[in-house]
Amino acid sequence: MKSSVGIGKPLKYLAALVGLAAASMCAAAPVEDSKAADTLIMNAKVTTLDSEQPSAEAVAIKGGKILAVGTTEQVMHNHRGSATKVIDAGQRRLIPGLNDSHSHYLRGGNTFTGELRWDGVPSLAIALDMVKQQAAVTPKGQWVRVVGGFTPWQFKEQRLPTPQELDAVAPDTPVFIQYFYSEIVINKAGLKALNITKDTQFPDGSETLKDASGNPNGVFRATPSPNILYGLLAKLPPFDAATAAQSTQYFFHQLARFGLTSVIDAGGGGFNFPDDYQVSMQVMRAKKLPLRVSFYLFTQHPGKELEDYQNWMKDNTAGHNFDEVREHGFELEGGGEWVLWKAGDFENFRSARPTQDADMEEKMEPIVRLFISKRWPFRIHATYDESVTRLLNVIEKVNKDTPLNGLRWAIDHAETVKAPNMDRIKALGGGVAIQDRMFFLGDDFVERYGAKAAENAPPVRQLLAKGIPVGMGTDGTRSSFNPWLGLYFLTTGKVGSDRTVLGPDNRVSREEALKLYSWGSAWFSQEEDVKGRIKVGQFADMALLSADYMTVPDKDIKSIESVLTIVDGKPVWGAGSFAGLAPAAPALVPSWSPNKKFGSFYTGK
């Protein structure tokens, strides 16, 4: 008979005896304080990602750093002091903390607890019933909003809801549904709340579907510009500062639930520094931001990008850590991802590839020169190889007379980058941050560009073979914030619809994928020497898993969570028998938050 955690009772009993035996060996003679660990995790299956010591059984932590890695007997004998806290992992898998190389969590945290999440929901019927239930408790003046985290291809119906279906389940409550940066569906109550009529003007590069009378029917599409989506989303009521701070705290607690210990934030449209960062800074300074955060600054004013960066550089230094308590706690890294609006090539695979303006290079050149001269690392959004070509032309030109000299820079996304441009990136010392966007958009990509092209979107194997630094991320929150979906995609090639998209020669092993999501991502914040591995001297950031990532069936990778997440040597998330080791969950506000009934990720429970 199996236990609830998947370990047979005799085997679990034996493991417990081993742990107790190891503990008793050192109980009578604790080591001197200088060698004693603050915390010791024993009886674990440790994947270290350290080539010199790939696996272990125990880890000792002191002062927020890893003090020792080895067998349970060794570590207990050498580092168990009278005050050492000993945690028995019960033969669970312990991994380096996950690090999201590209996210929008600082912006997303401000409204997270007001969002209904369809992450993982298997059918549109269930999704619509969730809208119905949430509409019943949403107060007047607020919306039911689903702002990413899903793909219609995950539903058995494999489509988005219609405005009429939203009307049926929420006739009086405004509803806003956004699918990535492709499409928005709004019900009649929402159109009325936004005062949208046949006379309402919408930005170029968008499509508004109309009814028989010529009125907008509630479907708005990016074709391909997402400006219409940004504009409509910005009209929804925001949280006040106190609620936004509580929402951010709760959201980062949920990130820790999935084993994330660090994130690299890329800013986002409508999220300006420093004003819009005050909420997250407030949470950080109150010591309630459990993860390490590195962030890049996203320019907000089309046509004035150079001015934005010049102004930021007057008062800020790249690499500055705003966290007075924790090393590498809340750090400004540089500029990106949207360094120039004219360079944008939107990843809306439901629409044709966009082309950048003819004067893009002329406008980009002074920005790149500024970054290099001021030694600001930078990252540039580029989905398509054609865009990468033009951006590399600029960087190469500037590099000839204003050398990069090792300055960190990267291309973000790069789903269709080709070998010649990979060689150019390598020659310039750049990296490529990839995401799990294809898990959500892979079917759209196949419909437009074909299955063959999708096999190498992104070309993970080629990038690694060329020695280019590669990190993995989510691009959340318009996609899901769950990193295990990306690990599943990289190792199986499967996307949200269960279609196999990534080619067999372009997939990676589970350990390789884990490396991309930890040590690989650390390169993009210049932290590869201090985190991403379970190695002596590195930050004590790690996660103990609910199931063994290295051995579970492929399909079960998607449902892995952390039962104990440790950042800076301290538990920040605990579940099950480990729950008492971590601080209590933040209070969930507002009172009508969809998370209260549905949680932040659908599990079917």
Coordinates of C-alpha atoms in Angstrom, one line a residue:
M1 CA 0.0 0.0 0.0
K2 CA 1.3 3.4 -0.9
S3 CA 1.5 6.5 1.3
S4 CA 0.0 9.8 0.2
V5 CA 3.4 11.1 -0.9
G6 CA 4.1 8.2 -3.1
I7 CA 6.6 6.3 -0.9
G8 CA 5.8 2.8 0.2
K9 CA 5.4 2.5 3.9
P10 CA 8.3 0.1 4.5
L11 CA 10.6 2.2 2.4
K12 CA 9.5 5.4 4.1
Y13 CA 10.0 3.7 7.5
L14 CA 13.5 2.7 6.5
A15 CA 14.3 6.2 5.3
A16 CA 13.1 7.6 8.6
L17 CA 15.3 5.1 10.5
V18 CA 18.3 6.1 8.4
G19 CA 17.7 9.8 9.2
L20 CA 17.2 9.1 12.9
A21 CA 20.4 7.0 13.0
A22 CA 22.4 9.8 11.4
A23 CA 20.9 12.3 13.8
S24 CA 21.8 10.2 16.8
M25 CA 25.4 9.8 15.7
C26 CA 26.0 13.5 16.4
A27 CA 23.5 14.3 19.0
A28 CA 25.9 13.7 21.9
A29 CA 28.8 15.8 20.6
P30 CA 27.6 19.0 18.8
V31 CA 30.4 20.7 16.9
E32 CA 31.9 24.1 17.8
D33 CA 29.9 27.2 16.9
S34 CA 32.2 28.3 14.1
K35 CA 31.5 25.1 12.1
A36 CA 27.9 24.7 13.2
A37 CA 25.1 25.2 10.6
D38 CA 22.1 27.4 11.2
T39 CA 20.0 24.8 9.3
L40 CA 20.8 21.3 8.1
I41 CA 18.7 19.5 5.5
M42 CA 19.3 15.8 5.6
N43 CA 18.0 12.6 4.0
A44 CA 17.3 14.3 0.6
K45 CA 17.9 13.4 -3.0
V46 CA 19.9 16.5 -3.9
T47 CA 20.4 17.6 -7.5
T48 CA 23.2 20.2 -7.1
L49 CA 23.9 21.2 -10.7
D50 CA 27.5 21.3 -9.6
S51 CA 29.6 19.3 -12.0
E52 CA 32.2 18.5 -9.3
Q53 CA 29.5 17.0 -7.0
P54 CA 26.3 16.3 -9.0
S55 CA 24.4 14.7 -6.2
A56 CA 24.3 14.6 -2.4
E57 CA 22.1 13.7 0.6
A58 CA 22.5 16.7 2.8
V59 CA 23.1 20.4 2.8
A60 CA 24.3 22.7 5.7
I61 CA 23.3 26.4 5.7
K62 CA 25.0 29.2 7.7
G63 CA 24.4 32.9 7.4
G64 CA 22.3 32.6 4.2
K65 CA 25.1 30.7 2.4
I66 CA 25.7 27.0 1.7
L67 CA 28.2 25.8 4.2
A68 CA 28.5 22.1 3.2
V69 CA 27.1 19.6 0.8
G70 CA 27.6 15.8 1.2
T71 CA 26.2 12.7 2.7
T72 CA 23.9 12.8 5.6
E73 CA 26.5 11.3 7.9
Q74 CA 29.2 13.7 6.8
V75 CA 27.2 16.9 7.1
M76 CA 25.5 15.9 10.3
H77 CA 28.9 14.9 11.9
N78 CA 30.7 18.0 10.8
H79 CA 28.1 20.8 11.1
R80 CA 25.3 19.9 13.6
G81 CA 25.6 22.2 16.5
S82 CA 23.5 22.5 19.6
A83 CA 21.3 25.2 18.0
T84 CA 21.2 23.8 14.5
K85 CA 17.7 23.3 13.1
V86 CA 17.6 19.8 11.4
I87 CA 15.1 19.2 8.6
D88 CA 14.5 15.6 7.5
A89 CA 13.6 15.8 3.8
G90 CA 12.1 12.3 3.8
Q91 CA 13.9 11.3 0.6
R92 CA 12.3 14.1 -1.4
R93 CA 14.2 15.8 -4.3
L94 CA 16.0 19.0 -3.3
I95 CA 16.9 21.3 -6.2
P96 CA 18.5 24.8 -6.6
G97 CA 15.9 27.5 -6.4
L98 CA 14.3 28.3 -9.7
N99 CA 15.0 31.6 -11.3
D100 CA 12.6 33.1 -13.9
S101 CA 14.8 34.8 -16.5
H102 CA 12.1 37.1 -17.9
S103 CA 8.9 38.1 -16.1
H104 CA 6.5 40.9 -15.3
Y105 CA 5.8 40.1 -11.7
L106 CA 6.3 43.5 -10.2
R107 CA 3.6 44.9 -12.4
G108 CA 1.5 41.8 -12.1
G109 CA 1.6 41.7 -8.4
N110 CA -0.3 45.0 -8.1
T111 CA -3.6 43.4 -9.3
F112 CA -3.0 39.7 -8.9
T113 CA -5.5 39.0 -6.1
G114 CA -8.2 40.7 -8.2
E115 CA -7.7 38.3 -11.1
L116 CA -9.5 35.1 -11.8
R117 CA -6.8 32.7 -13.1
W118 CA -7.6 30.1 -15.7
D119 CA -4.1 28.6 -15.4
G120 CA -4.5 24.8 -15.9
V121 CA -8.3 24.8 -16.4
P122 CA -9.2 21.9 -18.7
S123 CA -12.4 23.1 -20.4
L124 CA -14.1 26.3 -21.4
A125 CA -17.3 25.0 -19.6
I126 CA -15.4 25.0 -16.3
A127 CA -13.9 28.4 -17.0
L128 CA -17.3 29.9 -17.7
D129 CA -18.7 28.4 -14.5
M130 CA -15.8 30.1 -12.6
V131 CA -16.8 33.4 -14.2
K132 CA -20.4 32.9 -13.1
Q133 CA -19.5 32.1 -9.5
Q134 CA -17.1 35.0 -9.3
A135 CA -19.6 37.5 -10.8
A136 CA -21.9 36.6 -8.0
V137 CA -19.5 37.9 -5.4
T138 CA -17.8 40.7 -7.3
P139 CA -18.9 44.1 -5.9
K140 CA -20.4 46.9 -8.0
G141 CA -17.6 48.9 -9.7
Q142 CA -15.3 45.9 -10.0
W143 CA -14.7 43.5 -12.8
V144 CA -14.3 39.8 -13.3
R145 CA -10.9 39.8 -15.1
V146 CA -8.9 37.0 -16.6
V147 CA -5.7 38.7 -17.7
G148 CA -3.6 35.8 -19.0
G149 CA -2.3 32.5 -17.6
F150 CA -4.1 30.4 -20.1
T151 CA -4.4 29.4 -23.8
P152 CA -7.7 28.5 -25.5
W153 CA -5.9 25.4 -26.8
Q154 CA -5.8 23.9 -23.3
F155 CA -9.6 23.7 -23.3
K156 CA -11.2 20.6 -24.7
E157 CA -13.3 23.1 -26.8
Q158 CA -10.0 24.7 -28.1
R159 CA -11.5 28.2 -28.4
L160 CA -12.0 31.4 -26.6
P161 CA -15.4 32.3 -25.1
T162 CA -17.8 34.5 -27.1
P163 CA -19.2 37.7 -25.7
Q164 CA -22.6 36.1 -25.7
E165 CA -21.4 33.3 -23.4
L166 CA -20.0 35.9 -21.0
D167 CA -23.3 37.7 -21.1
A168 CA -25.1 34.5 -20.1
V169 CA -22.9 33.8 -17.0
A170 CA -22.5 37.4 -16.0
P171 CA -25.3 39.6 -17.3
D172 CA -24.7 42.5 -14.9
T173 CA -21.0 42.3 -14.0
P174 CA -18.3 43.5 -16.4
V175 CA -16.1 40.7 -17.6
F176 CA -12.7 41.1 -19.3
I177 CA -10.9 38.1 -20.8
Q178 CA -7.4 38.5 -22.3
Y179 CA -5.5 35.9 -24.2
F180 CA -1.9 36.7 -24.1
Y181 CA -1.2 39.7 -26.4
S182 CA -3.7 38.5 -29.1
E183 CA -7.3 39.1 -28.2
I184 CA -9.7 40.4 -25.6
V185 CA -13.3 39.4 -25.1
I186 CA -15.6 41.7 -23.1
N187 CA -19.3 41.2 -22.2
K188 CA -22.1 43.8 -22.7
A189 CA -21.8 45.0 -19.1
G190 CA -18.1 45.6 -19.7
L191 CA -18.7 47.5 -23.0
K192 CA -21.2 49.7 -21.1
A193 CA -18.8 50.3 -18.2
L194 CA -16.1 51.4 -20.7
N195 CA -18.6 53.5 -22.7
I196 CA -17.5 51.8 -25.9
T197 CA -19.8 52.6 -28.9
K198 CA -19.5 52.6 -32.7
D199 CA -17.9 56.1 -32.4
T200 CA -15.0 54.9 -30.1
Q201 CA -11.6 55.2 -31.8
F202 CA -9.1 52.4 -31.5
P203 CA -5.3 52.4 -32.3
D204 CA -3.9 51.3 -35.6
G205 CA -2.8 47.7 -35.8
S206 CA -5.9 46.4 -34.2
E207 CA -9.3 45.0 -35.1
T208 CA -12.7 45.5 -33.5
L209 CA -15.4 43.1 -34.4
K210 CA -18.9 44.6 -34.9
D211 CA -22.5 43.5 -34.7
A212 CA -25.1 43.9 -37.4
S213 CA -25.7 47.5 -36.3
G214 CA -22.0 48.4 -36.5
N215 CA -21.4 48.5 -32.7
P216 CA -18.4 46.8 -31.2
N217 CA -19.5 43.3 -30.2
G218 CA -16.9 42.7 -27.5
V219 CA -14.1 41.1 -29.4
F220 CA -10.9 43.1 -29.8
R221 CA -7.8 41.8 -31.6
A222 CA -4.2 42.9 -31.9
T223 CA -3.3 42.8 -35.6
P224 CA -0.5 42.7 -34.5
S225 CA 0.0 45.7 -32.2
P226 CA -1.1 45.1 -28.6
N227 CA -1.7 48.8 -28.0
I228 CA -5.5 48.2 -28.1
L229 CA -5.0 45.5 -25.3
Y230 CA -2.9 47.8 -23.2
G231 CA -5.4 50.6 -23.6
L232 CA -8.4 48.6 -22.6
L233 CA -6.7 46.9 -19.7
A234 CA -5.6 50.3 -18.4
K235 CA -9.2 51.4 -18.1
L236 CA -10.0 48.8 -15.5
P237 CA -10.2 50.0 -11.9
P238 CA -6.8 49.6 -10.0
F239 CA -6.3 48.7 -6.4
D240 CA -5.4 51.3 -3.9
A241 CA -1.8 51.3 -2.7
A242 CA -2.5 49.2 0.5
T243 CA -4.4 46.5 -1.4
A244 CA -1.8 46.5 -4.2
A245 CA 0.9 45.9 -1.6
Q246 CA -1.0 43.0 0.0
S247 CA -1.7 41.6 -3.5
T248 CA 2.0 41.8 -4.3
Q249 CA 3.0 40.1 -1.1
Y250 CA 0.5 37.3 -1.7
F251 CA 1.6 36.8 -5.3
F252 CA 5.2 36.4 -4.5
H253 CA 4.2 33.9 -1.8
Q254 CA 2.6 31.9 -4.6
L255 CA 5.7 32.1 -6.7
A256 CA 7.6 30.6 -3.8
R257 CA 5.0 27.8 -3.8
F258 CA 6.3 26.7 -7.2
G259 CA 10.0 26.6 -6.1
L260 CA 10.9 30.1 -7.4
T261 CA 13.5 31.8 -5.3
S262 CA 14.6 34.5 -7.8
V263 CA 12.9 36.4 -10.6
I264 CA 14.2 38.9 -13.3
D265 CA 11.6 41.4 -14.0
A266 CA 11.3 43.1 -17.4
G267 CA 9.0 46.0 -16.4
G268 CA 6.1 46.3 -18.8
G269 CA 3.8 48.6 -20.6
G270 CA 2.1 51.1 -18.3
F271 CA 4.6 50.4 -15.5
N272 CA 7.0 53.3 -15.1
F273 CA 10.0 53.7 -12.9
P274 CA 10.2 54.9 -10.2
D275 CA 6.5 55.8 -9.5
D276 CA 4.9 52.4 -10.3
Y277 CA 7.6 50.6 -8.3
Q278 CA 6.7 52.1 -5.0
V279 CA 4.3 49.3 -4.0
S280 CA 6.9 46.6 -4.5
M281 CA 9.6 48.7 -2.8
Q282 CA 7.2 49.1 0.1
V283 CA 6.7 45.4 0.4
M284 CA 10.5 44.8 0.0
R285 CA 11.4 47.3 2.8
A286 CA 8.8 45.7 5.1
K287 CA 10.7 42.5 4.6
K288 CA 7.7 40.8 3.0
L289 CA 9.0 40.2 -0.5
P290 CA 10.2 36.6 -0.1
L291 CA 12.1 36.2 -3.4
R292 CA 15.2 37.9 -4.8
V293 CA 14.3 40.4 -7.6
S294 CA 16.5 41.8 -10.4
F295 CA 14.8 44.3 -12.7
Y296 CA 15.3 46.1 -16.0
L297 CA 13.7 49.4 -16.9
F298 CA 11.1 49.4 -19.7
T299 CA 10.7 52.7 -21.4
Q300 CA 7.2 54.1 -21.5
H301 CA 7.2 57.0 -24.0
P302 CA 7.3 56.1 -27.7
G303 CA 9.7 58.6 -29.4
K304 CA 11.3 59.6 -26.1
E305 CA 13.0 56.4 -25.2
L306 CA 16.5 57.9 -25.2
E307 CA 15.3 60.7 -22.9
D308 CA 13.8 58.2 -20.5
Y309 CA 17.1 56.3 -20.2
Q310 CA 19.2 59.5 -19.9
N311 CA 16.9 60.7 -17.0
W312 CA 17.1 57.3 -15.2
M313 CA 20.8 57.2 -15.5
K314 CA 21.2 60.6 -13.8
D315 CA 19.9 59.2 -10.5
N316 CA 20.5 55.4 -10.7
T317 CA 23.4 53.1 -11.2
A318 CA 23.0 49.7 -12.8
G319 CA 23.7 47.0 -10.3
H320 CA 22.4 49.0 -7.4
N321 CA 20.7 46.9 -4.7
F322 CA 17.8 48.7 -3.0
D323 CA 17.6 46.0 -0.3
E324 CA 19.5 47.2 2.7
V325 CA 19.2 43.9 4.4
R326 CA 19.6 41.1 1.8
E327 CA 22.5 40.8 -0.6
H328 CA 21.1 40.7 -4.2
G329 CA 17.7 41.4 -2.8
F330 CA 16.0 44.0 -5.0
E331 CA 18.5 45.1 -7.7
L332 CA 18.4 47.4 -10.7
E333 CA 20.2 45.6 -13.5
G334 CA 19.9 47.8 -16.6
G335 CA 17.6 48.7 -19.5
G336 CA 15.1 46.6 -21.4
E337 CA 13.2 44.8 -22.7
W338 CA 11.3 47.4 -24.7
V339 CA 14.2 49.8 -25.3
L340 CA 12.6 51.2 -28.4
W341 CA 9.0 51.1 -29.4
K342 CA 9.8 51.1 -33.1
A343 CA 11.8 47.9 -32.6
G344 CA 8.8 46.0 -31.3
D345 CA 7.9 42.8 -33.0
F346 CA 4.9 41.5 -31.2
E347 CA 4.6 37.8 -30.5
N348 CA 1.0 37.5 -31.7
F349 CA 1.2 34.4 -33.9
R350 CA -2.5 34.8 -34.8
S351 CA -1.4 37.7 -36.9
A352 CA 1.3 38.1 -39.6
R353 CA 4.8 39.0 -38.5
P354 CA 5.1 42.7 -38.0
T355 CA 7.8 44.8 -39.7
Q356 CA 9.7 47.5 -37.9
D357 CA 9.8 51.1 -39.2
A358 CA 12.5 51.9 -41.8
D359 CA 14.2 54.3 -39.3
M360 CA 14.4 51.8 -36.5
E361 CA 18.2 51.5 -36.7
E362 CA 18.6 55.2 -36.7
K363 CA 16.6 55.5 -33.5
M364 CA 18.2 52.5 -31.8
E365 CA 21.8 53.4 -32.3
P366 CA 22.0 56.3 -29.8
I367 CA 20.3 54.2 -27.2
V368 CA 22.8 51.3 -27.6
R369 CA 25.6 53.8 -27.5
L370 CA 24.2 55.2 -24.2
F371 CA 24.0 51.8 -22.7
I372 CA 27.5 50.9 -23.6
S373 CA 29.0 54.2 -22.6
K374 CA 27.3 54.2 -19.2
R375 CA 27.9 50.5 -18.7
W376 CA 24.3 49.6 -18.4
P377 CA 23.5 46.0 -19.2
F378 CA 20.6 45.8 -21.7
R379 CA 18.0 43.4 -23.1
I380 CA 16.0 43.7 -26.3
H381 CA 12.7 42.0 -27.1
A382 CA 12.9 40.2 -30.5
T383 CA 10.6 37.3 -31.4
Y384 CA 11.7 36.8 -35.0
D385 CA 15.0 36.2 -36.8
E386 CA 14.4 39.1 -39.1
S387 CA 14.2 41.5 -36.1
V388 CA 17.3 40.0 -34.6
T389 CA 19.2 40.7 -37.8
R390 CA 18.4 44.4 -37.8
L391 CA 19.1 44.8 -34.0
L392 CA 22.5 43.0 -34.5
N393 CA 23.4 45.4 -37.3
V394 CA 23.1 48.2 -34.8
I395 CA 25.0 46.6 -32.0
E396 CA 27.8 45.5 -34.3
K397 CA 28.1 49.0 -35.7
V398 CA 28.3 50.6 -32.3
N399 CA 30.6 48.0 -31.0
K400 CA 33.2 48.9 -33.6
D401 CA 33.9 52.3 -32.1
T402 CA 32.3 51.9 -28.6
P403 CA 33.2 48.3 -27.7
L404 CA 31.0 46.3 -25.5
N405 CA 34.0 45.0 -23.6
G406 CA 32.1 42.3 -21.8
L407 CA 29.0 44.4 -21.0
R408 CA 26.1 42.0 -20.5
W409 CA 23.4 42.2 -23.1
A410 CA 20.7 39.8 -24.4
I411 CA 18.0 39.0 -26.8
D412 CA 14.7 38.1 -25.2
H413 CA 12.4 35.4 -26.7
A414 CA 14.1 34.7 -30.1
E415 CA 11.7 31.9 -31.1
T416 CA 12.8 31.9 -34.8
V417 CA 16.5 33.0 -34.5
K418 CA 18.7 31.2 -37.0
A419 CA 22.3 29.9 -36.9
P420 CA 24.0 32.9 -38.6
N421 CA 22.5 35.3 -36.1
M422 CA 23.4 32.9 -33.2
D423 CA 27.0 33.2 -34.3
R424 CA 26.8 37.0 -34.3
I425 CA 25.2 37.0 -30.8
K426 CA 28.0 34.7 -29.6
A427 CA 30.7 36.9 -31.2
L428 CA 29.3 40.0 -29.4
G429 CA 29.1 38.2 -26.0
G430 CA 25.3 38.2 -25.8
G431 CA 22.9 35.8 -24.3
V432 CA 19.4 34.6 -25.2
A433 CA 16.6 34.5 -22.6
I434 CA 13.9 32.0 -23.8
Q435 CA 10.4 31.5 -22.3
D436 CA 7.6 29.0 -22.2
R437 CA 5.4 31.2 -24.5
M438 CA 5.2 28.3 -27.0
F439 CA 3.5 26.2 -24.4
F440 CA 0.6 28.7 -24.7
L441 CA 1.1 29.9 -28.3
G442 CA 2.6 26.8 -30.0
D443 CA -0.7 25.8 -31.7
D444 CA -1.1 29.4 -33.1
F445 CA 2.5 29.2 -34.3
V446 CA 1.9 25.9 -36.1
E447 CA -1.3 27.1 -37.7
R448 CA 0.6 30.1 -39.2
Y449 CA 4.1 28.8 -39.8
G450 CA 3.8 25.1 -39.9
A451 CA 4.9 22.2 -37.7
K452 CA 8.4 22.0 -39.2
A453 CA 9.2 25.6 -38.2
A454 CA 7.8 25.0 -34.7
E455 CA 10.2 22.2 -34.0
N456 CA 13.0 24.7 -33.4
A457 CA 11.0 27.5 -31.8
P458 CA 13.0 28.4 -29.9
P459 CA 16.2 26.6 -31.1
V460 CA 17.3 25.6 -27.6
R461 CA 19.8 22.9 -28.7
Q462 CA 21.6 25.1 -31.2
L463 CA 21.9 27.9 -28.8
L464 CA 23.5 25.7 -26.2
A465 CA 25.7 24.0 -28.7
K466 CA 27.2 27.3 -29.7
G467 CA 28.0 28.2 -26.1
I468 CA 25.6 31.1 -25.9
P469 CA 24.3 31.8 -22.4
V470 CA 20.6 30.7 -22.2
G471 CA 18.1 31.2 -19.4
M472 CA 14.5 30.0 -19.1
G473 CA 11.5 32.0 -17.9
T474 CA 7.8 32.5 -18.2
D475 CA 7.1 36.0 -19.5
G476 CA 4.4 35.9 -16.8
T477 CA 1.8 37.1 -15.9
R478 CA 0.1 37.2 -19.3
S479 CA 1.4 33.6 -19.5
S480 CA 1.3 31.5 -16.4
F481 CA 3.7 32.1 -13.6
N482 CA 4.1 28.3 -13.1
P483 CA 7.7 27.4 -14.1
W484 CA 7.0 23.7 -14.3
L485 CA 5.0 24.2 -17.5
G486 CA 8.2 25.4 -19.1
L487 CA 10.2 22.5 -17.7
Y488 CA 7.6 20.2 -19.2
F489 CA 7.7 21.9 -22.5
L490 CA 11.5 21.8 -22.8
T491 CA 11.8 18.1 -21.9
T492 CA 8.7 16.7 -23.7
G493 CA 8.1 19.2 -26.6
K494 CA 4.4 19.3 -25.6
V495 CA 2.3 22.4 -25.4
G496 CA -1.0 23.3 -23.6
S497 CA -3.2 21.4 -26.1
D498 CA -1.0 18.3 -25.6
R499 CA 0.3 18.6 -29.2
T500 CA 4.0 17.8 -29.6
V501 CA 5.6 20.9 -31.0
L502 CA 9.3 21.0 -30.1
G503 CA 11.3 18.6 -32.2
P504 CA 13.0 15.6 -30.6
D505 CA 16.4 16.8 -31.5
N506 CA 15.6 20.2 -29.9
R507 CA 14.6 19.0 -26.5
V508 CA 16.8 18.8 -23.4
S509 CA 17.1 16.4 -20.5
R510 CA 15.5 17.1 -17.2
E511 CA 18.7 18.2 -15.6
E512 CA 19.6 20.5 -18.6
A513 CA 16.2 22.1 -18.3
L514 CA 16.6 22.6 -14.6
K515 CA 19.9 24.2 -15.2
L516 CA 18.4 26.6 -17.7
Y517 CA 15.8 27.6 -15.1
S518 CA 18.4 28.2 -12.3
W519 CA 22.1 28.6 -13.0
G520 CA 21.4 29.6 -16.7
S521 CA 19.1 32.4 -15.7
A522 CA 21.5 33.7 -13.2
W523 CA 23.8 34.9 -16.0
F524 CA 21.2 37.5 -17.0
S525 CA 21.6 39.3 -13.7
Q526 CA 25.3 38.7 -13.4
E527 CA 24.8 36.3 -10.5
E528 CA 26.0 33.0 -11.9
D529 CA 28.8 32.9 -9.3
V530 CA 26.5 33.2 -6.3
K531 CA 23.3 31.3 -7.2
G532 CA 21.8 28.6 -9.3
R533 CA 23.7 25.6 -7.8
I534 CA 23.8 23.8 -4.5
K535 CA 27.4 24.4 -3.9
V536 CA 29.5 25.6 -1.0
G537 CA 29.6 29.4 -0.8
Q538 CA 26.5 30.0 -3.0
F539 CA 23.3 31.6 -1.7
A540 CA 21.2 29.1 0.2
D541 CA 18.2 29.3 -2.2
M542 CA 16.6 25.9 -2.8
A543 CA 13.3 24.0 -3.1
L544 CA 12.2 20.6 -1.8
L545 CA 9.7 19.2 -4.2
S546 CA 6.3 17.5 -3.9
A547 CA 7.3 14.8 -6.4
D548 CA 10.6 13.7 -7.8
Y549 CA 11.2 15.8 -10.9
M550 CA 14.0 13.5 -12.1
T551 CA 11.9 10.3 -12.1
V552 CA 8.1 11.1 -12.3
P553 CA 6.2 10.4 -15.6
D554 CA 6.4 13.3 -18.0
K555 CA 2.8 14.3 -17.5
D556 CA 3.3 14.7 -13.8
I557 CA 6.0 17.4 -14.2
K558 CA 3.3 20.0 -14.8
S559 CA 1.8 19.4 -11.3
I560 CA 5.0 19.6 -9.3
E561 CA 5.1 22.2 -6.5
S562 CA 7.5 22.9 -3.7
V563 CA 6.8 21.7 -0.1
L564 CA 9.6 23.8 1.3
T565 CA 11.2 26.8 -0.4
I566 CA 14.2 28.4 1.1
V567 CA 15.7 31.8 0.3
D568 CA 18.8 33.3 2.0
G569 CA 18.7 30.2 4.2
K570 CA 15.2 30.9 5.5
P571 CA 12.0 29.1 4.7
V572 CA 9.6 31.3 2.8
W573 CA 7.1 28.7 1.8
G574 CA 6.1 25.4 3.4
A575 CA 3.3 22.9 2.7
G576 CA 2.1 19.7 4.3
S577 CA 4.4 18.5 7.1
F578 CA 6.8 21.4 6.3
A579 CA 4.2 24.2 6.6
G580 CA 5.2 25.0 10.2
L581 CA 8.7 25.9 9.1
A582 CA 7.7 28.9 7.0
P583 CA 5.8 32.2 7.9
A584 CA 2.1 32.1 7.7
A585 CA 0.5 32.9 4.3
P586 CA -0.2 36.6 3.8
A587 CA -3.8 37.7 4.3
L588 CA -5.8 37.5 1.1
V589 CA -7.5 40.7 0.1
P590 CA -9.9 42.0 -1.2
S591 CA -12.6 40.1 0.5
W592 CA -14.0 39.1 -2.9
S593 CA -10.7 37.9 -4.3
P594 CA -11.1 35.0 -6.8
N595 CA -8.2 33.3 -5.1
K596 CA -10.3 32.6 -2.1
K597 CA -12.5 30.2 -3.9
F598 CA -10.4 29.1 -6.9
G599 CA -6.8 29.5 -5.8
S600 CA -4.2 30.8 -8.1
F601 CA -3.7 27.7 -10.2
Y602 CA -6.4 25.1 -11.1
T603 CA -5.8 21.7 -9.6
G604 CA -9.2 20.2 -10.0
K605 CA -9.8 20.1 -6.2

